[in-house]
């Protein structure tokens, strides 16, 4: 039985691509049965189309309730037969009811060495700016399980890199992103190896 993964993304989807490539190259033994995109026109959708992966868009505006988002996410996960939800730059908070329905089955990647520089407001270049301004000599990326608190679930894997003299948020982000592309597929593979023992669905 092969694990079915649904990936959720809000941007370029380069981490999504690294999972697609790892499956093609047989480094990741899973099937991506769908993409959830948080808006139309993002790079992740083009990548899904190229790879023949079906996608759904969950439009989000401030006026939409978390209950509505939860019910949409749950119905997509069910239709796609998801065993795991893998977040790849998905900027929306996953509603608690979805986390409860998929305990220990939601995985995220964050571009810092959690628990440092995690939590509300720490996304995109904000993370790297804070690392540089904080005078850190090391940063990196973290793969972790998602629980009800932003960036606080159990850590599955981390990769450290040095912060270089003269690094800008952009240069640091680019070096970390390269590491994310290696770490994420490897960490997901290691975690889902226990499948189907570690899932409810
Ligand atoms: C990555 O830096 C990831 O760590 C964070 O969002 C970014 C997504 O980038 N959660 P991409 O869309 O995968 O290129």
Coordinates of N, CA and C in Angstrom, one line a residue, residues 6 11 13 18 26 41 54 57 59 63 77 81 85 108 126-127 129 131 134 141 144 158 165-166 170 176 179:
X6 N -1.4 14.7 -0.1 CA -1.9 15.9 -0.7 C -0.9 17.0 -0.3
X11 N 2.6 29.5 -3.1 CA 3.6 30.3 -3.9 C 4.1 29.5 -5.0
X13 N 6.1 27.0 -5.2 CA 5.9 25.6 -5.1 C 7.2 24.8 -5.4
X18 N 10.2 19.6 -5.5 CA 11.2 18.6 -5.0 C 10.6 17.3 -4.5
X26 N 12.4 7.9 -7.4 CA 12.2 6.8 -6.5 C 12.9 6.9 -5.1
X41 N -3.3 31.1 -10.1 CA -2.2 31.8 -10.8 C -0.8 31.5 -10.2
X54 N -3.9 16.5 -10.1 CA -5.1 17.4 -10.0 C -5.0 18.4 -8.9
X57 N -8.5 24.8 -5.7 CA -8.1 26.1 -5.1 C -9.1 26.4 -4.0
X59 N -10.2 29.4 -2.2 CA -10.0 30.8 -2.2 C -10.2 31.3 -0.7
X63 N -13.2 37.5 4.8 CA -14.6 37.3 5.2 C -15.0 35.8 5.3
X77 N -9.4 16.5 1.1 CA -8.5 15.4 1.5 C -9.2 14.1 1.4
X81 N -8.3 11.0 -1.2 CA -7.8 9.8 -0.5 C -6.6 10.0 0.3
X85 N -1.1 15.2 4.7 CA -1.1 16.5 4.1 C 0.2 17.1 4.3
X108 N 5.1 19.9 7.9 CA 5.4 21.3 7.3 C 6.9 21.4 7.3
X126 N 10.8 37.6 6.3 CA 10.8 38.1 7.7 C 11.7 37.2 8.6
X127 N 11.7 35.9 8.3 CA 12.4 34.9 9.1 C 13.9 35.2 9.0
X129 N 15.4 37.9 7.8 CA 15.8 39.2 8.3 C 16.0 39.2 9.8
X131 N 16.8 36.6 11.6 CA 18.1 35.8 11.9 C 19.3 36.7 11.8
X134 N 19.4 39.4 14.4 CA 19.7 38.8 15.7 C 21.1 38.4 15.8
X141 N 16.8 24.8 8.2 CA 15.4 24.5 7.9 C 15.0 23.4 8.8
X144 N 8.7 19.5 10.4 CA 8.0 19.2 11.7 C 6.5 18.8 11.4
X158 N 16.2 18.4 10.8 CA 16.7 19.7 10.6 C 18.0 19.7 9.9
X165 N 29.0 36.3 6.5 CA 29.2 37.8 6.7 C 28.7 38.4 5.4
X166 N 27.9 39.4 5.5 CA 27.3 40.1 4.4 C 26.1 39.5 3.8
X170 N 17.7 37.8 1.3 CA 17.5 37.1 0.1 C 18.6 36.0 -0.2
X176 N 19.2 28.5 2.0 CA 18.3 27.6 2.8 C 17.3 26.8 1.9
X179 N 18.7 23.7 0.5 CA 18.7 22.6 1.5 C 17.3 22.1 1.8

